[in-house]
Short mmCIF file of N, CA and C and ligand atoms in Angstrom, two decimals:
data_model
loop_
_atom_site.label_atom_id
_atom_site.label_comp_id
_atom_site.label_asym_id
_atom_site.label_seq_id
_atom_site.Cartn_x
_atom_site.Cartn_y
_atom_site.Cartn_z
N MET Y 19 -60.06 20.43 -30.68
CA MET Y 19 -59.46 19.10 -30.75
C MET Y 19 -60.41 18.05 -30.17
N LYS Y 20 -60.43 16.89 -30.75
CA LYS Y 20 -61.33 15.84 -30.30
C LYS Y 20 -60.77 15.17 -29.05
N LEU Y 21 -61.70 14.62 -28.26
CA LEU Y 21 -61.29 13.94 -27.01
C LEU Y 21 -60.28 12.82 -27.29
N LYS Y 22 -60.53 12.07 -28.38
CA LYS Y 22 -59.66 10.93 -28.72
C LYS Y 22 -58.20 11.40 -28.93
N THR Y 23 -58.02 12.57 -29.55
CA THR Y 23 -56.69 13.11 -29.80
C THR Y 23 -56.00 13.45 -28.48
N TRP Y 24 -56.74 14.09 -27.57
CA TRP Y 24 -56.18 14.42 -26.25
C TRP Y 24 -55.67 13.17 -25.54
N LEU Y 25 -56.53 12.14 -25.59
CA LEU Y 25 -56.14 10.88 -24.91
C LEU Y 25 -54.87 10.31 -25.55
N GLY Y 26 -54.81 10.38 -26.89
CA GLY Y 26 -53.64 9.85 -27.60
C GLY Y 26 -52.38 10.59 -27.18
N MET Y 27 -52.47 11.94 -27.09
CA MET Y 27 -51.30 12.72 -26.69
C MET Y 27 -50.87 12.39 -25.27
N GLY Y 28 -51.91 12.20 -24.43
CA GLY Y 28 -51.61 11.87 -23.02
C GLY Y 28 -50.83 10.58 -22.94
N ALA Y 29 -51.23 9.60 -23.71
CA ALA Y 29 -50.55 8.31 -23.68
C ALA Y 29 -49.10 8.44 -24.12
N VAL Y 30 -48.86 9.25 -25.16
CA VAL Y 30 -47.49 9.46 -25.65
C VAL Y 30 -46.64 10.11 -24.56
N VAL Y 31 -47.23 11.14 -23.91
CA VAL Y 31 -46.48 11.83 -22.85
C VAL Y 31 -46.16 10.87 -21.71
N LEU Y 32 -47.16 10.07 -21.31
CA LEU Y 32 -46.93 9.11 -20.22
C LEU Y 32 -45.85 8.11 -20.59
N ALA Y 33 -45.89 7.63 -21.84
CA ALA Y 33 -44.90 6.66 -22.29
C ALA Y 33 -43.50 7.28 -22.22
N ALA Y 34 -43.40 8.55 -22.64
CA ALA Y 34 -42.12 9.23 -22.62
C ALA Y 34 -41.60 9.33 -21.17
N PHE Y 35 -42.51 9.65 -20.25
CA PHE Y 35 -42.11 9.73 -18.84
C PHE Y 35 -41.61 8.40 -18.33
N ALA Y 36 -42.34 7.34 -18.72
CA ALA Y 36 -41.98 6.02 -18.22
C ALA Y 36 -40.58 5.63 -18.69
N VAL Y 37 -40.28 5.88 -19.97
CA VAL Y 37 -38.96 5.55 -20.51
C VAL Y 37 -37.90 6.38 -19.79
N ASN Y 38 -38.21 7.67 -19.63
CA ASN Y 38 -37.26 8.56 -18.99
C ASN Y 38 -36.97 8.12 -17.55
N ALA Y 39 -38.04 7.74 -16.85
CA ALA Y 39 -37.87 7.33 -15.46
C ALA Y 39 -36.99 6.09 -15.38
N GLN Y 40 -37.18 5.18 -16.34
CA GLN Y 40 -36.38 3.96 -16.35
C GLN Y 40 -34.89 4.30 -16.55
N GLU Y 41 -34.62 5.20 -17.50
CA GLU Y 41 -33.23 5.59 -17.74
C GLU Y 41 -32.62 6.24 -16.50
N MET Y 42 -33.44 7.11 -15.87
CA MET Y 42 -32.95 7.81 -14.69
C MET Y 42 -32.56 6.83 -13.59
N SER Y 43 -33.41 5.83 -13.38
CA SER Y 43 -33.10 4.95 -12.25
C SER Y 43 -31.91 4.06 -12.59
N ASP Y 44 -31.75 3.68 -13.83
CA ASP Y 44 -30.55 2.92 -14.20
C ASP Y 44 -29.29 3.74 -13.91
N GLU Y 45 -29.35 5.01 -14.31
CA GLU Y 45 -28.21 5.89 -14.05
C GLU Y 45 -27.98 6.04 -12.55
N ALA Y 46 -29.11 6.20 -11.83
CA ALA Y 46 -29.00 6.39 -10.39
C ALA Y 46 -28.37 5.15 -9.74
N ILE Y 47 -28.76 3.98 -10.23
CA ILE Y 47 -28.20 2.75 -9.66
C ILE Y 47 -26.69 2.69 -9.94
N LYS Y 48 -26.31 3.02 -11.19
CA LYS Y 48 -24.88 3.01 -11.51
C LYS Y 48 -24.11 3.97 -10.61
N GLU Y 49 -24.71 5.16 -10.43
CA GLU Y 49 -24.05 6.16 -9.60
C GLU Y 49 -23.93 5.67 -8.16
N ARG Y 50 -24.98 4.98 -7.71
CA ARG Y 50 -24.96 4.51 -6.32
C ARG Y 50 -23.94 3.39 -6.12
N ILE Y 51 -23.80 2.55 -7.13
CA ILE Y 51 -22.84 1.44 -7.01
C ILE Y 51 -21.41 1.97 -6.98
N LYS Y 52 -21.14 2.97 -7.82
CA LYS Y 52 -19.77 3.49 -7.95
C LYS Y 52 -19.18 3.96 -6.61
N PRO Y 53 -19.83 4.91 -5.92
CA PRO Y 53 -19.22 5.38 -4.67
C PRO Y 53 -19.08 4.29 -3.62
N VAL Y 54 -20.05 3.37 -3.57
CA VAL Y 54 -19.95 2.29 -2.58
C VAL Y 54 -18.70 1.47 -2.86
N GLY Y 55 -18.47 1.17 -4.15
CA GLY Y 55 -17.28 0.40 -4.52
C GLY Y 55 -16.01 1.12 -4.14
N SER Y 56 -15.92 2.42 -4.39
CA SER Y 56 -14.67 3.12 -4.11
C SER Y 56 -14.48 3.34 -2.61
N VAL Y 57 -15.58 3.53 -1.87
CA VAL Y 57 -15.45 3.67 -0.42
C VAL Y 57 -14.89 2.38 0.17
N HIS Y 58 -15.41 1.26 -0.34
CA HIS Y 58 -14.95 -0.04 0.17
C HIS Y 58 -13.45 -0.21 -0.05
N VAL Y 59 -13.00 0.09 -1.26
CA VAL Y 59 -11.58 -0.05 -1.58
C VAL Y 59 -10.74 0.90 -0.74
N ALA Y 60 -11.22 2.16 -0.64
CA ALA Y 60 -10.47 3.15 0.14
C ALA Y 60 -10.37 2.71 1.59
N GLY Y 61 -11.46 2.16 2.13
CA GLY Y 61 -11.46 1.72 3.53
C GLY Y 61 -10.44 0.62 3.74
N ALA Y 62 -10.38 -0.33 2.82
CA ALA Y 62 -9.44 -1.44 2.96
C ALA Y 62 -8.01 -0.92 2.89
N ALA Y 63 -7.75 0.02 1.99
CA ALA Y 63 -6.40 0.57 1.86
C ALA Y 63 -6.01 1.34 3.11
N ALA Y 64 -6.96 2.07 3.68
CA ALA Y 64 -6.66 2.87 4.87
C ALA Y 64 -6.42 1.98 6.08
N ALA Y 65 -7.10 0.84 6.13
CA ALA Y 65 -6.98 -0.04 7.29
C ALA Y 65 -5.64 -0.78 7.28
N ALA Y 66 -5.10 -1.03 6.10
CA ALA Y 66 -3.90 -1.85 5.98
C ALA Y 66 -2.70 -1.33 6.80
N PRO Y 67 -2.33 -0.04 6.68
CA PRO Y 67 -1.15 0.41 7.43
C PRO Y 67 -1.32 0.26 8.95
N ALA Y 68 -2.53 0.52 9.47
CA ALA Y 68 -2.75 0.41 10.91
C ALA Y 68 -2.54 -1.03 11.36
N GLY Y 69 -3.08 -1.98 10.61
CA GLY Y 69 -2.95 -3.38 10.96
C GLY Y 69 -1.53 -3.88 10.78
N ALA Y 70 -0.76 -3.19 9.93
CA ALA Y 70 0.57 -3.65 9.59
C ALA Y 70 1.64 -3.05 10.50
N MET Y 71 1.25 -2.42 11.62
CA MET Y 71 2.24 -1.82 12.51
C MET Y 71 3.10 -2.95 13.09
N SER Y 72 4.39 -2.87 12.84
CA SER Y 72 5.28 -3.94 13.28
C SER Y 72 5.64 -3.76 14.75
N GLY Y 73 6.24 -4.80 15.33
CA GLY Y 73 6.69 -4.71 16.71
C GLY Y 73 7.69 -3.58 16.88
N GLU Y 74 8.52 -3.39 15.86
CA GLU Y 74 9.51 -2.31 15.92
C GLU Y 74 8.81 -0.95 15.93
N ASP Y 75 7.74 -0.81 15.13
CA ASP Y 75 6.98 0.44 15.10
C ASP Y 75 6.39 0.74 16.48
N VAL Y 76 5.78 -0.29 17.09
CA VAL Y 76 5.15 -0.11 18.39
C VAL Y 76 6.22 0.28 19.42
N TYR Y 77 7.34 -0.44 19.38
CA TYR Y 77 8.45 -0.16 20.31
C TYR Y 77 8.89 1.31 20.17
N ASN Y 78 9.11 1.74 18.92
CA ASN Y 78 9.60 3.11 18.70
C ASN Y 78 8.58 4.16 19.09
N LYS Y 79 7.32 3.78 19.03
CA LYS Y 79 6.26 4.73 19.35
C LYS Y 79 6.02 4.79 20.86
N ALA Y 80 5.99 3.62 21.52
CA ALA Y 80 5.45 3.60 22.89
C ALA Y 80 6.41 3.06 23.95
N CYS Y 81 7.49 2.40 23.58
CA CYS Y 81 8.31 1.72 24.58
C CYS Y 81 9.73 2.28 24.67
N VAL Y 82 10.19 2.89 23.58
CA VAL Y 82 11.60 3.30 23.48
C VAL Y 82 11.99 4.26 24.60
N ALA Y 83 11.08 5.10 25.04
CA ALA Y 83 11.40 6.12 26.04
C ALA Y 83 11.98 5.51 27.30
N CYS Y 84 11.48 4.35 27.71
CA CYS Y 84 11.98 3.71 28.92
C CYS Y 84 12.87 2.51 28.61
N HIS Y 85 12.54 1.77 27.56
CA HIS Y 85 13.23 0.50 27.35
C HIS Y 85 14.53 0.61 26.56
N ALA Y 86 14.88 1.79 26.05
CA ALA Y 86 16.17 1.96 25.37
C ALA Y 86 17.27 2.06 26.41
N ALA Y 87 17.10 2.97 27.40
CA ALA Y 87 18.15 3.22 28.39
C ALA Y 87 17.91 2.50 29.71
N GLY Y 88 16.75 1.87 29.87
CA GLY Y 88 16.47 1.18 31.12
C GLY Y 88 15.96 2.12 32.21
N VAL Y 89 15.15 3.09 31.83
CA VAL Y 89 14.58 4.05 32.78
C VAL Y 89 13.79 3.32 33.86
N LEU Y 90 14.02 3.66 35.12
CA LEU Y 90 13.31 3.09 36.28
C LEU Y 90 13.51 1.58 36.40
N GLY Y 91 14.57 1.08 35.76
CA GLY Y 91 14.85 -0.36 35.83
C GLY Y 91 14.15 -1.16 34.75
N ALA Y 92 13.66 -0.50 33.71
CA ALA Y 92 13.02 -1.22 32.61
C ALA Y 92 14.06 -2.10 31.91
N PRO Y 93 13.70 -3.34 31.59
CA PRO Y 93 14.65 -4.20 30.85
C PRO Y 93 14.98 -3.57 29.49
N ARG Y 94 16.30 -3.41 29.23
CA ARG Y 94 16.71 -2.72 28.00
C ARG Y 94 16.50 -3.58 26.75
N VAL Y 95 16.19 -2.89 25.66
CA VAL Y 95 15.89 -3.59 24.41
C VAL Y 95 17.03 -4.53 24.03
N ASN Y 96 16.68 -5.78 23.79
CA ASN Y 96 17.63 -6.81 23.35
C ASN Y 96 18.86 -6.94 24.26
N ASN Y 97 18.67 -6.71 25.56
CA ASN Y 97 19.74 -6.92 26.54
C ASN Y 97 19.45 -8.24 27.26
N ALA Y 98 20.25 -9.25 26.95
CA ALA Y 98 19.96 -10.61 27.43
C ALA Y 98 19.92 -10.68 28.95
N ALA Y 99 20.86 -9.98 29.64
CA ALA Y 99 20.93 -10.05 31.10
C ALA Y 99 19.67 -9.44 31.72
N ASP Y 100 19.16 -8.36 31.10
CA ASP Y 100 17.95 -7.72 31.62
C ASP Y 100 16.71 -8.60 31.40
N TRP Y 101 16.67 -9.28 30.27
CA TRP Y 101 15.44 -10.00 29.91
C TRP Y 101 15.37 -11.43 30.44
N ALA Y 102 16.54 -12.05 30.63
CA ALA Y 102 16.52 -13.47 31.02
C ALA Y 102 15.63 -13.75 32.23
N PRO Y 103 15.83 -13.03 33.36
CA PRO Y 103 14.98 -13.36 34.53
C PRO Y 103 13.50 -13.09 34.29
N ARG Y 104 13.21 -12.16 33.42
CA ARG Y 104 11.80 -11.84 33.14
C ARG Y 104 11.16 -12.92 32.28
N LEU Y 105 11.89 -13.34 31.24
CA LEU Y 105 11.34 -14.37 30.36
C LEU Y 105 11.24 -15.72 31.08
N ASP Y 106 12.04 -15.88 32.16
CA ASP Y 106 11.94 -17.11 32.96
C ASP Y 106 10.54 -17.26 33.57
N GLN Y 107 9.82 -16.14 33.74
CA GLN Y 107 8.46 -16.21 34.29
C GLN Y 107 7.49 -16.85 33.30
N GLY Y 108 7.92 -16.94 32.04
CA GLY Y 108 7.03 -17.41 30.98
C GLY Y 108 6.52 -16.21 30.19
N PHE Y 109 6.40 -16.40 28.90
CA PHE Y 109 6.03 -15.26 28.03
C PHE Y 109 4.65 -14.71 28.39
N ASP Y 110 3.71 -15.58 28.73
CA ASP Y 110 2.35 -15.11 29.03
C ASP Y 110 2.33 -14.15 30.22
N THR Y 111 3.15 -14.44 31.23
CA THR Y 111 3.22 -13.58 32.42
C THR Y 111 3.81 -12.22 32.04
N VAL Y 112 4.89 -12.26 31.28
CA VAL Y 112 5.56 -11.04 30.84
C VAL Y 112 4.57 -10.19 30.01
N LEU Y 113 3.85 -10.88 29.12
CA LEU Y 113 2.89 -10.17 28.27
C LEU Y 113 1.77 -9.56 29.12
N SER Y 114 1.28 -10.30 30.08
CA SER Y 114 0.19 -9.78 30.91
C SER Y 114 0.67 -8.61 31.77
N HIS Y 115 1.94 -8.65 32.24
CA HIS Y 115 2.50 -7.51 32.97
C HIS Y 115 2.55 -6.27 32.07
N ALA Y 116 2.91 -6.48 30.81
CA ALA Y 116 3.02 -5.33 29.89
C ALA Y 116 1.63 -4.77 29.58
N ILE Y 117 0.64 -5.64 29.47
CA ILE Y 117 -0.72 -5.18 29.15
C ILE Y 117 -1.37 -4.52 30.37
N ASN Y 118 -1.20 -5.11 31.54
CA ASN Y 118 -1.92 -4.64 32.73
C ASN Y 118 -1.11 -3.69 33.61
N GLY Y 119 0.20 -3.60 33.35
CA GLY Y 119 1.05 -2.77 34.19
C GLY Y 119 1.71 -3.62 35.26
N PHE Y 120 2.91 -3.18 35.70
CA PHE Y 120 3.69 -3.96 36.66
C PHE Y 120 4.68 -3.01 37.31
N ASN Y 121 4.48 -2.67 38.58
CA ASN Y 121 5.31 -1.67 39.27
C ASN Y 121 5.39 -0.38 38.45
N ALA Y 122 6.62 0.02 38.05
CA ALA Y 122 6.76 1.27 37.29
C ALA Y 122 6.47 1.09 35.81
N MET Y 123 6.18 -0.13 35.38
CA MET Y 123 5.80 -0.38 33.98
C MET Y 123 4.32 -0.04 33.84
N PRO Y 124 4.00 1.06 33.10
CA PRO Y 124 2.59 1.45 32.98
C PRO Y 124 1.82 0.51 32.06
N PRO Y 125 0.50 0.32 32.28
CA PRO Y 125 -0.27 -0.55 31.39
C PRO Y 125 -0.08 -0.14 29.93
N ARG Y 126 0.26 -1.13 29.09
CA ARG Y 126 0.49 -0.92 27.65
C ARG Y 126 1.54 0.17 27.39
N GLY Y 127 2.40 0.44 28.34
CA GLY Y 127 3.40 1.50 28.14
C GLY Y 127 2.73 2.83 27.84
N THR Y 128 1.50 3.00 28.34
CA THR Y 128 0.63 4.17 28.13
C THR Y 128 0.10 4.26 26.69
N CYS Y 129 0.30 3.24 25.87
CA CYS Y 129 -0.23 3.28 24.50
C CYS Y 129 -1.65 2.72 24.50
N ALA Y 130 -2.63 3.62 24.73
CA ALA Y 130 -4.03 3.20 24.85
C ALA Y 130 -4.54 2.61 23.54
N SER Y 131 -3.98 3.05 22.41
CA SER Y 131 -4.47 2.57 21.11
C SER Y 131 -3.81 1.26 20.69
N CYS Y 132 -2.82 0.78 21.46
CA CYS Y 132 -2.15 -0.47 21.12
C CYS Y 132 -3.02 -1.66 21.51
N SER Y 133 -3.17 -2.59 20.58
CA SER Y 133 -3.91 -3.83 20.87
C SER Y 133 -2.99 -4.79 21.63
N ASP Y 134 -3.57 -5.86 22.16
CA ASP Y 134 -2.75 -6.89 22.81
C ASP Y 134 -1.68 -7.42 21.85
N ASP Y 135 -2.08 -7.59 20.58
CA ASP Y 135 -1.13 -8.09 19.58
C ASP Y 135 0.01 -7.10 19.34
N ASP Y 136 -0.30 -5.79 19.39
CA ASP Y 136 0.74 -4.77 19.22
C ASP Y 136 1.76 -4.88 20.36
N ILE Y 137 1.25 -5.05 21.59
CA ILE Y 137 2.13 -5.15 22.76
C ILE Y 137 2.99 -6.41 22.63
N LYS Y 138 2.34 -7.51 22.23
CA LYS Y 138 3.06 -8.78 22.05
C LYS Y 138 4.18 -8.60 21.02
N ALA Y 139 3.85 -7.95 19.90
CA ALA Y 139 4.84 -7.75 18.83
C ALA Y 139 6.00 -6.88 19.34
N ALA Y 140 5.70 -5.87 20.16
CA ALA Y 140 6.75 -5.00 20.68
C ALA Y 140 7.69 -5.79 21.60
N ILE Y 141 7.13 -6.67 22.44
CA ILE Y 141 7.97 -7.48 23.33
C ILE Y 141 8.83 -8.43 22.49
N GLU Y 142 8.22 -9.02 21.46
CA GLU Y 142 8.98 -9.92 20.60
C GLU Y 142 10.14 -9.16 19.95
N TYR Y 143 9.87 -7.90 19.56
CA TYR Y 143 10.95 -7.09 18.97
C TYR Y 143 12.05 -6.83 20.01
N MET Y 144 11.63 -6.49 21.26
CA MET Y 144 12.61 -6.15 22.31
C MET Y 144 13.43 -7.35 22.75
N THR Y 145 12.96 -8.56 22.39
CA THR Y 145 13.67 -9.77 22.81
C THR Y 145 14.13 -10.60 21.61
N SER Y 146 14.11 -9.98 20.42
CA SER Y 146 14.38 -10.75 19.20
C SER Y 146 15.87 -11.05 18.99
N GLU Y 147 16.75 -10.28 19.64
CA GLU Y 147 18.19 -10.48 19.40
C GLU Y 147 18.93 -10.94 20.65
N LEU Y 148 18.24 -11.64 21.52
CA LEU Y 148 18.90 -12.08 22.76
C LEU Y 148 19.82 -13.26 22.47
C1 LIG C 247 7.30 4.90 31.53
C2 LIG C 247 8.33 3.96 31.19
C3 LIG C 247 7.94 2.71 30.42
C4 LIG C 247 7.34 2.62 29.19
C5 LIG C 247 6.87 3.76 28.30
C6 LIG C 247 7.25 1.21 28.88
N1 LIG C 247 7.77 0.46 29.89
FE1 LIG C 247 7.85 -1.54 29.98
N2 LIG C 247 8.73 -1.45 31.82
C7 LIG C 247 9.05 -0.28 32.48
C8 LIG C 247 9.66 -0.61 33.75
C9 LIG C 247 10.16 0.39 34.77
C10 LIG C 247 9.69 -2.01 33.84
C11 LIG C 247 10.22 -2.85 34.99
C12 LIG C 247 9.11 -3.06 35.99
C13 LIG C 247 9.57 -3.92 37.17
O1 LIG C 247 10.12 -4.99 36.92
O2 LIG C 247 9.37 -3.48 38.30
C14 LIG C 247 9.11 -2.50 32.59
C15 LIG C 247 8.94 -3.85 32.32
C16 LIG C 247 8.42 -4.33 31.14
C17 LIG C 247 8.28 -5.72 30.82
C18 LIG C 247 8.70 -6.88 31.70
C19 LIG C 247 7.55 -7.31 32.55
C20 LIG C 247 7.92 -8.47 33.45
O3 LIG C 247 7.07 -9.33 33.68
O4 LIG C 247 9.07 -8.53 33.93
C21 LIG C 247 7.73 -5.79 29.58
C22 LIG C 247 7.39 -7.05 28.81
C23 LIG C 247 7.51 -4.44 29.13
N3 LIG C 247 7.93 -3.57 30.10
C24 LIG C 247 6.97 -4.13 27.91
C25 LIG C 247 6.75 -2.82 27.49
C26 LIG C 247 6.20 -2.50 26.21
C27 LIG C 247 5.79 -3.53 25.17
C28 LIG C 247 6.14 -1.16 26.14
C29 LIG C 247 5.61 -0.32 24.98
C30 LIG C 247 4.31 -0.66 24.46
C31 LIG C 247 6.64 -0.62 27.38
N4 LIG C 247 7.01 -1.66 28.15
C32 LIG C 247 6.72 0.72 27.70
C33 LIG C 247 8.82 1.00 32.03
C34 LIG C 247 8.21 1.34 30.85
#
């Protein structure tokens, strides 16, 4: 075979590789975009229920044990006589006592995963029907 023919074949093979490589990377990009998109959506969906925990949910999870029956003198849920003197201190004081602890009231009612907003929502629930 002549040298010119070898060179011609080489060029064809190289061209084929180049086209193939281009197709591969397009596919790879599509594949890479797909999982990123679905992870993002899945993450948003998974985060929603945690953020949507209502004051009632927090109360039932972390406060009901003491605040339903008034254990250790805890103000009972939606009991106006129990809550009136406490709310007289101002809501911010009551909230800070619940977050930081106050006598037999443990910090955050021992709910380490509860945010300040969760605690606030739980107090609002416990005082919503006064
Ligand atoms: C282990 C029992 C216990 C748990 C659990 C508990 N509390 Fe209490 N809580 C108490 C007691 C006891 C008091 C009364 C403390 C006092 O006045 O000496 C109290 C008082 C409070 C007060 C009134 C504070 C004030 O300034 O008068 C708030 C608000 C409060 N708790 C919120 C919560 C919230 C919100 C939760 C759940 C996230 C919770 N507590 C869980 C026992 C508990």
